[in-house]
Tab-separated table of C-alpha atoms in Angstrom:
chain	number	residue	atom	x	y	z
A	1	UNK	CA	-179.125	-81.272	126.532
A	2	UNK	CA	-177.784	-84.528	127.616
A	3	UNK	CA	-174.119	-85.021	128.267
A	4	UNK	CA	-172.009	-88.020	128.952
A	5	UNK	CA	-169.289	-87.365	131.513
A	6	UNK	CA	-166.644	-89.976	130.794
A	7	UNK	CA	-164.210	-90.486	133.602
A	8	UNK	CA	-160.683	-91.382	132.551
A	9	UNK	CA	-157.739	-91.987	134.785
A	10	UNK	CA	-154.552	-93.952	135.022
A	11	UNK	CA	-155.208	-97.064	137.089
A	12	UNK	CA	-152.002	-96.265	138.933
A	13	UNK	CA	-153.563	-92.946	140.057
A	14	UNK	CA	-156.234	-92.366	142.657
A	15	UNK	CA	-157.160	-94.841	145.385
A	16	UNK	CA	-155.231	-98.122	145.085
A	17	UNK	CA	-156.110	-100.164	148.135
A	18	UNK	CA	-159.490	-101.358	149.329
A	19	UNK	CA	-159.270	-98.893	152.259
A	20	UNK	CA	-158.365	-95.982	149.996
A	21	UNK	CA	-161.357	-96.825	147.741
A	22	UNK	CA	-163.686	-97.007	150.731
A	23	UNK	CA	-162.298	-93.660	151.973
A	24	UNK	CA	-163.194	-92.101	148.630
A	25	UNK	CA	-166.721	-93.559	148.427
A	26	UNK	CA	-168.411	-90.827	150.494
A	27	UNK	CA	-167.314	-88.272	147.883
A	28	UNK	CA	-168.870	-90.284	145.089
A	29	UNK	CA	-172.096	-90.788	147.116
A	30	UNK	CA	-172.183	-87.057	147.871
A	31	UNK	CA	-171.613	-86.157	144.198
A	32	UNK	CA	-174.282	-88.570	142.940
A	33	UNK	CA	-176.733	-87.257	145.532
A	34	UNK	CA	-176.068	-83.683	144.449
A	35	UNK	CA	-176.759	-84.678	140.851
A	36	UNK	CA	-179.876	-86.554	141.859
A	37	UNK	CA	-181.331	-83.741	143.924
A	38	UNK	CA	-180.641	-81.237	141.129
A	39	UNK	CA	-182.664	-83.589	138.932
A	40	UNK	CA	-179.731	-83.900	136.522
A	41	UNK	CA	-178.752	-87.483	136.957
A	42	UNK	CA	-179.853	-89.702	134.056
A	43	UNK	CA	-177.669	-92.661	134.960
A	44	UNK	CA	-174.215	-93.885	134.995
A	45	UNK	CA	-171.966	-96.711	136.152
A	46	UNK	CA	-168.563	-97.431	137.530
A	47	UNK	CA	-166.569	-99.795	135.450
A	48	UNK	CA	-164.221	-102.660	136.428
A	49	UNK	CA	-160.510	-102.220	135.549
A	50	UNK	CA	-159.468	-102.181	131.907
A	51	UNK	CA	-157.792	-105.613	132.363
A	52	UNK	CA	-161.296	-107.050	132.418
A	53	UNK	CA	-162.198	-105.465	129.024
A	54	UNK	CA	-162.827	-107.338	125.842
A	55	UNK	CA	-162.969	-105.538	122.439
A	56	UNK	CA	-165.202	-106.711	119.674
A	57	UNK	CA	-164.929	-105.753	116.012
A	58	UNK	CA	-166.755	-107.107	112.977
A	59	UNK	CA	-164.655	-107.200	109.803
A	60	UNK	CA	-165.906	-108.739	106.600
A	61	UNK	CA	-168.801	-110.067	108.481
A	62	UNK	CA	-166.604	-111.927	111.003
A	63	UNK	CA	-166.448	-111.205	114.693
A	64	UNK	CA	-162.935	-110.446	115.931
A	65	UNK	CA	-162.613	-110.604	119.695
A	66	UNK	CA	-159.547	-109.296	121.527
A	67	UNK	CA	-158.394	-109.113	125.096
A	68	UNK	CA	-158.140	-105.623	126.521
A	69	UNK	CA	-159.642	-102.145	125.973
A	70	UNK	CA	-159.980	-100.638	122.563
A	71	UNK	CA	-157.116	-98.233	122.968
A	72	UNK	CA	-154.086	-99.333	125.004
A	73	UNK	CA	-153.480	-96.049	126.764
A	74	UNK	CA	-152.367	-95.161	130.218
A	75	UNK	CA	-155.655	-93.377	131.058
A	76	UNK	CA	-158.629	-95.718	130.828
A	77	UNK	CA	-162.353	-95.262	131.086
A	78	UNK	CA	-163.282	-96.000	134.627
A	79	UNK	CA	-166.979	-95.045	134.659
A	80	UNK	CA	-169.498	-92.523	133.336
A	81	UNK	CA	-172.506	-90.414	134.187
A	82	UNK	CA	-175.248	-89.357	131.844
A	83	UNK	CA	-176.524	-85.968	132.956
A	84	UNK	CA	-179.092	-83.385	131.938
A	85	UNK	CA	-177.633	-79.943	131.678
A	86	UNK	CA	-178.779	-76.685	130.061
A	87	UNK	CA	-175.544	-76.191	128.229
A	88	UNK	CA	-171.908	-77.195	128.071
A	89	UNK	CA	-170.886	-74.843	130.798
A	90	UNK	CA	-173.212	-76.489	133.210
A	91	UNK	CA	-171.945	-79.916	132.098
A	92	UNK	CA	-168.372	-78.735	132.682
A	93	UNK	CA	-169.264	-77.605	136.129
A	94	UNK	CA	-170.658	-80.951	136.970
A	95	UNK	CA	-167.612	-82.574	135.421
A	96	UNK	CA	-165.281	-80.551	137.598
A	97	UNK	CA	-166.999	-81.841	140.713
A	98	UNK	CA	-166.431	-85.480	139.902
A	99	UNK	CA	-164.178	-86.922	142.688
A	100	UNK	CA	-161.770	-88.386	140.100
A	101	UNK	CA	-161.081	-85.002	138.406
A	102	UNK	CA	-158.046	-84.202	140.619
A	103	UNK	CA	-156.140	-87.271	139.438
A	104	UNK	CA	-157.915	-88.169	136.211
A	105	UNK	CA	-159.665	-86.527	133.210
A	106	UNK	CA	-163.264	-86.077	132.609
A	107	UNK	CA	-164.339	-86.060	128.898
A	108	UNK	CA	-167.604	-84.241	128.362
A	109	UNK	CA	-169.564	-85.458	125.318
A	110	UNK	CA	-172.941	-84.193	124.195
A	111	UNK	CA	-175.291	-87.078	123.703
A	112	UNK	CA	-176.752	-87.299	120.201
A	113	UNK	CA	-180.470	-86.455	119.995
A	114	UNK	CA	-182.248	-88.729	117.580
A	115	UNK	CA	-185.053	-86.811	115.910
A	116	UNK	CA	-188.376	-88.488	116.587
A	117	UNK	CA	-186.917	-91.034	118.904
B	1	UNK	CA	-172.726	-113.240	136.775
B	2	UNK	CA	-171.791	-116.927	136.697
B	3	UNK	CA	-170.642	-118.688	139.739
B	4	UNK	CA	-166.863	-118.488	139.485
B	5	UNK	CA	-166.548	-121.648	141.499
B	6	UNK	CA	-166.611	-123.331	138.048
B	7	UNK	CA	-163.060	-122.235	137.429
B	8	UNK	CA	-161.816	-123.343	140.834
B	9	UNK	CA	-163.469	-126.671	140.428
B	10	UNK	CA	-161.883	-127.033	136.979
B	11	UNK	CA	-158.581	-126.261	138.470
B	12	UNK	CA	-159.102	-128.841	141.259
B	13	UNK	CA	-159.788	-131.386	138.690
B	14	UNK	CA	-156.566	-130.738	136.778
B	15	UNK	CA	-154.606	-130.651	139.996
B	16	UNK	CA	-156.074	-133.875	141.237
B	17	UNK	CA	-155.550	-135.611	137.953
B	18	UNK	CA	-151.969	-134.588	137.990
B	19	UNK	CA	-151.243	-135.643	141.555
B	20	UNK	CA	-152.917	-138.997	141.002
B	21	UNK	CA	-151.157	-139.505	137.732
B	22	UNK	CA	-147.760	-139.019	139.437
B	23	UNK	CA	-148.762	-141.612	142.015
B	24	UNK	CA	-150.062	-144.061	139.464
B	25	UNK	CA	-147.005	-143.575	137.436
B	26	UNK	CA	-144.732	-144.412	140.347
B	27	UNK	CA	-146.628	-147.497	141.212
B	28	UNK	CA	-147.648	-149.190	137.918
B	29	UNK	CA	-145.006	-148.125	135.464
B	30	UNK	CA	-141.494	-149.403	135.448
B	31	UNK	CA	-139.470	-146.226	135.213
B	32	UNK	CA	-135.892	-147.745	135.407
B	33	UNK	CA	-133.089	-147.873	133.024
B	34	UNK	CA	-134.974	-147.584	129.701
B	35	UNK	CA	-133.313	-145.009	127.558
B	36	UNK	CA	-135.224	-142.052	126.272
B	37	UNK	CA	-137.079	-139.577	128.408
B	38	UNK	CA	-140.011	-139.784	126.097
B	39	UNK	CA	-140.841	-143.254	127.384
B	40	UNK	CA	-141.404	-141.954	130.868
B	41	UNK	CA	-143.299	-138.971	129.497
B	42	UNK	CA	-145.534	-141.356	127.587
B	43	UNK	CA	-146.025	-143.465	130.699
B	44	UNK	CA	-147.079	-140.353	132.636
B	45	UNK	CA	-149.389	-139.483	129.750
B	46	UNK	CA	-151.031	-142.844	129.780
B	47	UNK	CA	-151.422	-142.754	133.576
B	48	UNK	CA	-152.946	-139.279	133.267
B	49	UNK	CA	-155.319	-140.588	130.680
B	50	UNK	CA	-156.481	-143.299	132.918
B	51	UNK	CA	-156.855	-141.013	135.940
B	52	UNK	CA	-158.808	-138.477	133.891
B	53	UNK	CA	-161.367	-141.204	133.371
B	54	UNK	CA	-161.176	-142.383	136.922
B	55	UNK	CA	-163.933	-142.016	139.402
B	56	UNK	CA	-162.977	-138.983	141.494
B	57	UNK	CA	-162.174	-136.920	138.536
B	58	UNK	CA	-165.447	-137.919	136.952
B	59	UNK	CA	-167.312	-137.078	140.068
B	60	UNK	CA	-165.886	-133.569	140.008
B	61	UNK	CA	-166.587	-133.200	136.369
B	62	UNK	CA	-170.168	-134.301	136.995
B	63	UNK	CA	-170.380	-131.691	139.721
B	64	UNK	CA	-169.106	-129.118	137.211
B	65	UNK	CA	-171.739	-130.307	134.759
B	66	UNK	CA	-174.517	-130.245	137.320
B	67	UNK	CA	-173.601	-126.658	138.215
B	68	UNK	CA	-173.572	-125.643	134.605
B	69	UNK	CA	-176.949	-127.332	134.043
B	70	UNK	CA	-178.486	-125.105	136.699
B	71	UNK	CA	-177.700	-122.034	134.599
B	72	UNK	CA	-180.594	-120.740	132.537
B	73	UNK	CA	-178.667	-121.106	129.297
B	74	UNK	CA	-178.777	-124.850	129.655
B	75	UNK	CA	-182.447	-124.898	128.825
B	76	UNK	CA	-182.059	-124.959	125.051
B	77	UNK	CA	-181.534	-128.599	124.212
B	78	UNK	CA	-179.197	-129.584	121.422
B	79	UNK	CA	-176.881	-126.631	121.941
B	80	UNK	CA	-174.850	-128.256	124.558
B	81	UNK	CA	-171.395	-129.767	124.265
B	82	UNK	CA	-169.258	-131.891	126.440
B	83	UNK	CA	-168.111	-130.300	129.701
B	84	UNK	CA	-164.461	-131.087	129.043
B	85	UNK	CA	-164.744	-129.385	125.650
B	86	UNK	CA	-166.348	-126.432	127.443
B	87	UNK	CA	-163.334	-126.239	129.677
B	88	UNK	CA	-161.044	-126.299	126.696
B	89	UNK	CA	-163.042	-123.637	124.959
B	90	UNK	CA	-163.132	-121.472	128.055
B	91	UNK	CA	-159.323	-121.622	128.415
B	92	UNK	CA	-158.996	-120.578	124.724
B	93	UNK	CA	-161.630	-117.838	124.902
B	94	UNK	CA	-160.717	-115.067	122.491
B	95	UNK	CA	-161.297	-112.458	125.188
B	96	UNK	CA	-158.105	-113.803	126.782
B	97	UNK	CA	-154.748	-112.986	125.194
B	98	UNK	CA	-152.960	-115.773	123.439
B	99	UNK	CA	-150.310	-116.251	126.078
B	100	UNK	CA	-152.938	-116.577	128.701
B	101	UNK	CA	-154.841	-119.135	126.507
B	102	UNK	CA	-151.795	-121.273	126.189
B	103	UNK	CA	-150.958	-121.085	129.924
B	104	UNK	CA	-154.511	-121.816	131.071
B	105	UNK	CA	-154.900	-124.795	128.641
B	106	UNK	CA	-151.710	-126.397	129.955
B	107	UNK	CA	-152.711	-125.641	133.534
B	108	UNK	CA	-156.320	-126.573	133.594
B	109	UNK	CA	-156.727	-129.079	130.756
B	110	UNK	CA	-153.276	-130.706	130.613
B	111	UNK	CA	-152.719	-130.496	134.357
B	112	UNK	CA	-149.216	-129.021	134.260
B	113	UNK	CA	-147.972	-127.100	137.272
B	114	UNK	CA	-147.296	-123.413	137.011
B	115	UNK	CA	-143.577	-124.171	137.359
B	116	UNK	CA	-143.640	-126.597	134.442
B	117	UNK	CA	-145.448	-124.110	132.212
B	118	UNK	CA	-142.989	-121.364	133.234
B	119	UNK	CA	-140.006	-123.456	132.290
B	120	UNK	CA	-141.693	-124.545	129.037
B	121	UNK	CA	-142.092	-120.981	127.977
B	122	UNK	CA	-138.755	-119.749	129.353
B	123	UNK	CA	-140.101	-117.363	131.921
B	124	UNK	CA	-139.623	-117.512	135.660
B	125	UNK	CA	-142.331	-119.031	137.850
B	126	UNK	CA	-143.624	-115.802	139.448
B	127	UNK	CA	-144.058	-114.294	135.950
B	128	UNK	CA	-146.071	-117.272	134.756
B	129	UNK	CA	-147.953	-117.236	138.005
B	130	UNK	CA	-148.937	-113.650	137.539
B	131	UNK	CA	-149.993	-114.356	133.899
B	132	UNK	CA	-152.256	-117.151	135.115
B	133	UNK	CA	-153.660	-115.073	137.995
B	134	UNK	CA	-154.404	-112.131	135.692
B	135	UNK	CA	-156.240	-114.478	133.326
B	136	UNK	CA	-158.283	-115.913	136.142
B	137	UNK	CA	-159.050	-112.453	137.408
B	138	UNK	CA	-160.398	-111.518	133.986
B	139	UNK	CA	-162.359	-114.742	133.775
B	140	UNK	CA	-164.024	-113.859	136.976
B	141	UNK	CA	-164.549	-110.120	136.537
B	142	UNK	CA	-165.763	-110.347	132.956
B	143	UNK	CA	-167.732	-113.592	133.632
B	144	UNK	CA	-166.167	-115.653	130.885
B	145	UNK	CA	-168.189	-118.813	130.795
B	146	UNK	CA	-166.775	-122.257	131.236
B	147	UNK	CA	-170.120	-123.639	130.541
B	148	UNK	CA	-171.760	-124.921	127.343
B	149	UNK	CA	-171.177	-123.161	124.106
B	150	UNK	CA	-173.800	-122.502	121.394
B	151	UNK	CA	-173.309	-124.609	118.286
B	152	UNK	CA	-173.301	-121.633	116.063
B	153	UNK	CA	-170.120	-120.175	117.514
B	154	UNK	CA	-168.553	-123.518	118.162
B	155	UNK	CA	-166.635	-123.684	114.836
B	156	UNK	CA	-164.910	-120.330	115.546
B	157	UNK	CA	-164.130	-121.192	119.098
B	158	UNK	CA	-162.698	-124.583	118.265
B	159	UNK	CA	-160.442	-122.810	115.734
B	160	UNK	CA	-158.956	-120.913	118.694
B	161	UNK	CA	-158.371	-124.163	120.612
B	162	UNK	CA	-156.617	-125.743	117.633
B	163	UNK	CA	-154.481	-122.648	117.309
B	164	UNK	CA	-153.414	-122.866	120.962
B	165	UNK	CA	-152.607	-126.622	120.667
B	166	UNK	CA	-150.613	-125.935	117.487
B	167	UNK	CA	-148.683	-123.208	119.245
B	168	UNK	CA	-147.816	-125.544	122.060
B	169	UNK	CA	-146.611	-128.066	119.511
B	170	UNK	CA	-144.466	-125.616	117.547
B	171	UNK	CA	-142.881	-124.378	120.740
B	172	UNK	CA	-141.924	-127.967	121.497
B	173	UNK	CA	-140.985	-128.872	117.952
B	174	UNK	CA	-138.626	-125.904	117.321
B	175	UNK	CA	-138.058	-124.254	120.630
B	176	UNK	CA	-136.734	-120.769	121.182
B	177	UNK	CA	-134.900	-122.261	124.134
B	178	UNK	CA	-131.141	-121.684	124.112
B	179	UNK	CA	-130.139	-125.137	125.248
B	180	UNK	CA	-132.860	-127.415	123.911
B	181	UNK	CA	-134.063	-127.241	120.374
B	182	UNK	CA	-136.662	-129.934	120.613
B	183	UNK	CA	-138.806	-130.072	123.784
B	184	UNK	CA	-140.463	-133.403	123.775
B	185	UNK	CA	-142.574	-132.679	126.788
B	186	UNK	CA	-144.396	-129.893	124.984
B	187	UNK	CA	-144.821	-132.058	121.870
B	188	UNK	CA	-146.374	-134.801	124.036
B	189	UNK	CA	-148.792	-132.289	125.685
B	190	UNK	CA	-149.894	-130.976	122.225
B	191	UNK	CA	-150.380	-134.497	120.938
B	192	UNK	CA	-152.492	-135.353	123.963
B	193	UNK	CA	-154.545	-132.250	123.693
B	194	UNK	CA	-155.146	-132.937	120.030
B	195	UNK	CA	-156.213	-136.451	120.780
B	196	UNK	CA	-158.588	-135.099	123.416
B	197	UNK	CA	-160.004	-132.725	120.883
B	198	UNK	CA	-160.831	-135.439	118.292
B	199	UNK	CA	-162.299	-137.578	121.042
B	200	UNK	CA	-164.641	-134.663	121.869
B	201	UNK	CA	-165.381	-133.617	118.313
B	202	UNK	CA	-165.722	-136.852	116.369
B	203	UNK	CA	-166.629	-135.199	113.048
B	204	UNK	CA	-164.345	-132.217	112.973
B	205	UNK	CA	-162.110	-132.504	109.941
B	206	UNK	CA	-159.564	-129.923	110.928
B	207	UNK	CA	-159.144	-131.313	114.469
B	208	UNK	CA	-158.273	-134.672	112.877
B	209	UNK	CA	-155.957	-132.811	110.514
B	210	UNK	CA	-154.215	-131.182	113.494
B	211	UNK	CA	-153.906	-134.480	115.301
B	212	UNK	CA	-152.427	-136.117	112.210
B	213	UNK	CA	-150.052	-133.194	111.593
B	214	UNK	CA	-148.675	-133.318	115.136
B	215	UNK	CA	-148.127	-137.038	115.135
B	216	UNK	CA	-146.687	-137.316	111.639
B	217	UNK	CA	-144.291	-134.455	112.355
B	218	UNK	CA	-143.373	-135.590	115.846
B	219	UNK	CA	-142.617	-139.130	114.557
B	220	UNK	CA	-139.323	-137.714	113.326
B	221	UNK	CA	-138.369	-136.366	116.716
B	222	UNK	CA	-135.546	-138.764	117.510
B	223	UNK	CA	-133.786	-138.044	114.244
B	224	UNK	CA	-134.143	-134.300	114.068
B	225	UNK	CA	-131.045	-133.224	116.002
B	226	UNK	CA	-127.582	-134.667	116.286
B	227	UNK	CA	-125.574	-135.342	119.474
B	228	UNK	CA	-124.521	-131.713	119.590
B	229	UNK	CA	-128.151	-130.571	119.464
B	230	UNK	CA	-127.865	-129.263	115.918
B	231	UNK	CA	-130.787	-129.860	113.468
B	232	UNK	CA	-130.340	-132.637	110.818
B	233	UNK	CA	-131.796	-131.970	107.371
B	234	UNK	CA	-134.752	-134.247	106.357
B	235	UNK	CA	-132.665	-135.811	103.626
B	236	UNK	CA	-129.966	-136.811	106.203
B	237	UNK	CA	-132.321	-138.234	108.838
B	238	UNK	CA	-132.219	-141.948	109.686
B	239	UNK	CA	-135.683	-142.975	108.596
B	240	UNK	CA	-135.387	-146.347	110.400
B	241	UNK	CA	-135.561	-144.349	113.643
B	242	UNK	CA	-138.867	-142.650	112.807
B	243	UNK	CA	-141.600	-143.605	115.190
B	244	UNK	CA	-143.781	-146.114	113.348
B	245	UNK	CA	-146.587	-146.061	115.977
B	246	UNK	CA	-146.918	-142.311	115.663
B	247	UNK	CA	-146.857	-142.559	111.908
B	248	UNK	CA	-149.614	-145.180	111.948
B	249	UNK	CA	-151.804	-143.154	114.285
B	250	UNK	CA	-151.126	-139.983	112.257
B	251	UNK	CA	-152.113	-141.728	109.037
B	252	UNK	CA	-155.279	-143.048	110.602
B	253	UNK	CA	-156.300	-139.539	111.722
B	254	UNK	CA	-155.510	-138.174	108.312
B	255	UNK	CA	-157.624	-140.919	106.639
B	256	UNK	CA	-160.473	-140.113	109.073
B	257	UNK	CA	-160.182	-136.440	108.203
B	258	UNK	CA	-160.476	-137.200	104.454
B	259	UNK	CA	-163.550	-139.386	105.132
B	260	UNK	CA	-165.229	-136.519	106.982
B	261	UNK	CA	-164.618	-133.867	104.397
B	262	UNK	CA	-162.268	-131.511	102.590
B	263	UNK	CA	-158.906	-131.023	104.240
B	264	UNK	CA	-158.190	-127.587	105.658
B	265	UNK	CA	-154.828	-126.017	106.378
B	266	UNK	CA	-153.902	-128.455	109.184
B	267	UNK	CA	-155.125	-131.435	107.173
B	268	UNK	CA	-153.122	-130.419	104.122
B	269	UNK	CA	-149.988	-129.883	106.213
B	270	UNK	CA	-150.621	-133.350	107.631
B	271	UNK	CA	-150.928	-134.741	104.117
B	272	UNK	CA	-147.528	-133.189	103.349
B	273	UNK	CA	-146.048	-134.758	106.487
B	274	UNK	CA	-147.548	-138.086	105.568
B	275	UNK	CA	-145.927	-138.069	102.139
B	276	UNK	CA	-142.525	-137.717	103.841
B	277	UNK	CA	-143.492	-140.294	106.502
B	278	UNK	CA	-144.366	-143.052	103.993
B	279	UNK	CA	-141.405	-142.417	101.552
B	280	UNK	CA	-138.686	-145.066	101.954
B	281	UNK	CA	-135.938	-142.511	101.196
B	282	UNK	CA	-135.598	-138.812	100.484
B	283	UNK	CA	-135.148	-139.643	96.801
B	284	UNK	CA	-138.301	-141.764	96.721
B	285	UNK	CA	-140.460	-138.973	98.037
B	286	UNK	CA	-143.416	-138.106	95.867
B	287	UNK	CA	-142.331	-134.549	95.201
B	288	UNK	CA	-144.832	-133.759	92.402
B	289	UNK	CA	-147.603	-134.576	94.795
B	290	UNK	CA	-146.028	-132.491	97.493
B	291	UNK	CA	-145.938	-129.532	95.084
B	292	UNK	CA	-149.618	-130.108	94.208
B	293	UNK	CA	-150.512	-130.221	97.939
B	294	UNK	CA	-148.735	-126.938	98.479
B	295	UNK	CA	-150.817	-125.588	95.628
B	296	UNK	CA	-153.943	-126.562	97.519
B	297	UNK	CA	-152.598	-125.119	100.704
B	298	UNK	CA	-151.777	-121.869	98.944
B	299	UNK	CA	-155.449	-121.608	97.913
B	300	UNK	CA	-156.445	-121.631	101.567
B	301	UNK	CA	-153.464	-119.694	102.921
B	302	UNK	CA	-151.937	-117.573	100.212
B	303	UNK	CA	-148.914	-116.522	102.149
B	304	UNK	CA	-145.289	-116.034	101.157
B	305	UNK	CA	-144.198	-118.704	103.592
B	306	UNK	CA	-146.381	-121.358	101.871
B	307	UNK	CA	-145.022	-120.167	98.479
B	308	UNK	CA	-141.445	-120.568	99.817
B	309	UNK	CA	-142.101	-124.168	100.903
B	310	UNK	CA	-143.647	-124.953	97.579
B	311	UNK	CA	-140.572	-123.592	95.860
B	312	UNK	CA	-138.348	-125.796	97.924
B	313	UNK	CA	-140.515	-128.830	97.009
B	314	UNK	CA	-140.362	-127.767	93.403
B	315	UNK	CA	-136.617	-127.797	93.512
B	316	UNK	CA	-136.692	-131.510	94.293
B	317	UNK	CA	-139.332	-132.363	91.638
B	318	UNK	CA	-138.113	-130.054	88.837
B	319	UNK	CA	-134.563	-129.181	89.852
B	320	UNK	CA	-132.805	-126.456	91.829
B	321	UNK	CA	-132.888	-123.833	89.077
B	322	UNK	CA	-136.664	-124.021	88.874
B	323	UNK	CA	-136.909	-123.801	92.673
B	324	UNK	CA	-134.568	-120.846	92.822
B	325	UNK	CA	-136.616	-119.049	90.148
B	326	UNK	CA	-139.707	-119.594	92.306
B	327	UNK	CA	-137.977	-118.214	95.363
B	328	UNK	CA	-136.682	-114.985	93.744
B	329	UNK	CA	-140.003	-113.118	93.665
B	330	UNK	CA	-140.583	-113.887	97.379
B	331	UNK	CA	-137.419	-112.197	98.543
B	332	UNK	CA	-138.933	-108.717	99.092
B	333	UNK	CA	-141.752	-110.244	101.149
B	334	UNK	CA	-139.614	-112.437	103.353
B	335	UNK	CA	-136.398	-110.453	103.688
B	336	UNK	CA	-136.210	-110.842	107.465
B	337	UNK	CA	-137.154	-114.553	107.354
B	338	UNK	CA	-134.288	-116.869	108.140
B	339	UNK	CA	-135.691	-119.769	106.133
B	340	UNK	CA	-135.892	-117.743	102.949
B	341	UNK	CA	-132.153	-117.133	103.064
B	342	UNK	CA	-131.225	-120.596	104.235
B	343	UNK	CA	-133.442	-122.253	101.596
B	344	UNK	CA	-132.034	-120.066	98.921
B	345	UNK	CA	-128.466	-120.823	100.123
B	346	UNK	CA	-129.193	-124.589	99.808
B	347	UNK	CA	-130.394	-124.162	96.250
B	348	UNK	CA	-127.433	-122.108	95.340
B	349	UNK	CA	-125.205	-124.733	96.842
B	350	UNK	CA	-126.882	-127.386	94.699
B	351	UNK	CA	-126.273	-125.164	91.667
B	352	UNK	CA	-122.555	-124.976	92.588
B	353	UNK	CA	-122.800	-121.197	93.135
B	354	UNK	CA	-120.784	-121.418	96.325
B	355	UNK	CA	-119.932	-117.796	96.803
B	356	UNK	CA	-123.598	-116.690	96.490
B	357	UNK	CA	-124.620	-119.561	98.797
B	358	UNK	CA	-122.206	-118.314	101.425
B	359	UNK	CA	-123.591	-114.815	101.103
B	360	UNK	CA	-127.138	-116.198	101.502
B	361	UNK	CA	-126.111	-118.166	104.649
B	362	UNK	CA	-124.730	-114.892	105.981
B	363	UNK	CA	-128.055	-113.168	105.324
B	364	UNK	CA	-129.826	-116.039	107.185
B	365	UNK	CA	-127.534	-115.542	110.197
B	366	UNK	CA	-128.309	-111.842	110.137
B	367	UNK	CA	-131.967	-112.761	110.801
B	368	UNK	CA	-130.890	-113.863	114.283
B	369	UNK	CA	-132.119	-117.459	114.270
B	370	UNK	CA	-132.451	-119.565	117.456
B	371	UNK	CA	-129.128	-120.878	118.815
B	372	UNK	CA	-129.388	-124.441	117.382
B	373	UNK	CA	-130.291	-123.202	113.905
B	374	UNK	CA	-127.546	-120.594	114.036
B	375	UNK	CA	-124.974	-123.332	114.603
B	376	UNK	CA	-126.513	-125.418	111.872
B	377	UNK	CA	-126.335	-122.607	109.308
B	378	UNK	CA	-122.755	-121.807	110.415
B	379	UNK	CA	-121.805	-125.440	109.827
B	380	UNK	CA	-123.409	-125.447	106.356
B	381	UNK	CA	-121.584	-122.205	105.449
B	382	UNK	CA	-118.233	-123.370	106.825
B	383	UNK	CA	-118.582	-126.609	104.822
B	384	UNK	CA	-118.653	-124.515	101.645
B	385	UNK	CA	-115.828	-122.268	102.718
B	386	UNK	CA	-113.517	-125.280	103.331
B	387	UNK	CA	-114.503	-126.411	99.895
B	388	UNK	CA	-113.428	-129.576	98.046
C-alpha cells in the first residue's frame, strides 16, 4: 500500500526563525533517512508557506485564479511524504515519527491504486 | 525559478522615474499661483511621461528586456509583448489579491511612493508597506513572471489590468474618504494608466473603452461637488465648467473603440458618459438613446445595478411614473444599496409623493453611505421636510 502523509500545521506553530528551523533540520534528515533505509520512502517535498499559494479552478471552461491556499484555515499543508507501508497501522507509525507531529497534524491518506497503470 | 532581480529592476525604474519627474517638474514647470491642484498634478504627469521615455529609464527597461530575453520562454517568436505591458500584467497577476494588484500597479507602474498609496487607500504607511512586501514575497517565492505573456492568455490578463485601473479610478471618483469625496490624484493616475494601456495595446477595444470612460467621466470633476464638498446632481452641474480637452480626448478614444469592434461593458459605459458630455443641457440629453445603451449594457452585464440605472434614464425619457415602475421589481435585489433608495426617493419627489420620498431617503441613509453622500441625502430630505 502507498500512503500520503500530509503534514499540516499552523504557521505560527513550530520553528519560526531561521535558527529554529536549522535546529529542527537534523530531525527531518534523521526521519527521512530512517524511511529511506527501511525502503519505505517513495518521495515527498517540503512546501513554501501558504502565502505563496495560488488556487486554480476551472468553471464553465474558464480558468479562475485566486491568491492563497484552497482553504483559508489556520493549519496549512506544509509538506508531504509518499511512503510504502504494509497497512494503515504502519503508515500511522511513520506519521507519528514526523518531526512536525508534536505541533501539527499529520493526515494519512491511502494513495489510489489505478488498475493496470 | 526566474531571476527575481526583474522585480527589483522594475521597482528601480519606477523610483527613478518618480524622482526625475519631481526634479523636472520643479525646473521646467511653472508651479506658482495658478488655481486648481489638478494643474500641478497634470504637470507632474506630463513630466513623468517625458521621463518615462527618457534615456536612463529606457536603458533600464532595455536591461529588463535583455534579461527576459535570456529566458527559454522567449524563444517562441510572435508570442511576446512589450516589456512595460509585461510589468503591468505582472502587477495585476490573478495569483495576487486585488488589493496587492492595485498597490503594486501604483507603486511599480505609476511610480507612486508607498506613503502616497497608503494615503490614497486610507491606511497607514506601515500597513501599505507590509501589503506591498507580502505581495513581493509571493512574487518571488511563487515565481510570478514579469516577463512576456503568451498571446492566448493575454485577453484574460489584460482584463485584470483594466479592472485594477478602473478600481483606482472609482476610488478617486467617489472616494470612501471622510474628508474628500473626489480624489483627483487617483483619477489622474487611472487616466494615465489607461492611456498607457491603449498605447501598448493599439487594437484593444475595451481598453479604449476604459480610457474613454475615465476621461468622459472625469471631465465633470470640477462641477461634481459644491464648496461644502457635497455632491451636485448631474442636472444641476455647471456644464460650462466641464473639461473640454478631456471630453475631446474621451470622444476620440470612444470613436477609436467603435472603429476596432463591438463595444464591451467599459465602451458602453463610455458611450453613456459621452451622451451626457455632448448634451448642451440636462433637458437636451438624448435620454431614449441612453435607455437603449443601457439595454445593450444589460445584455453584457445583466445586473440589478444596470437595471436600476436604466430605470432612472427611463424616468427622464418616459416620465417618473414609468421609471418608478421599473425600479419596484429591483427592490428585493438591491435592498442594501444606497442608490436604489436615493433614486427611488428622487422619483417619488418628482411625483409629488413627498412623504414616501422622505421615507426612501431615510432608507438610503440607513445603508450607511460615505460621509459626503450622507450629507447630500440629508439635504435633499430636509428640503422636502421644509416644504413649499
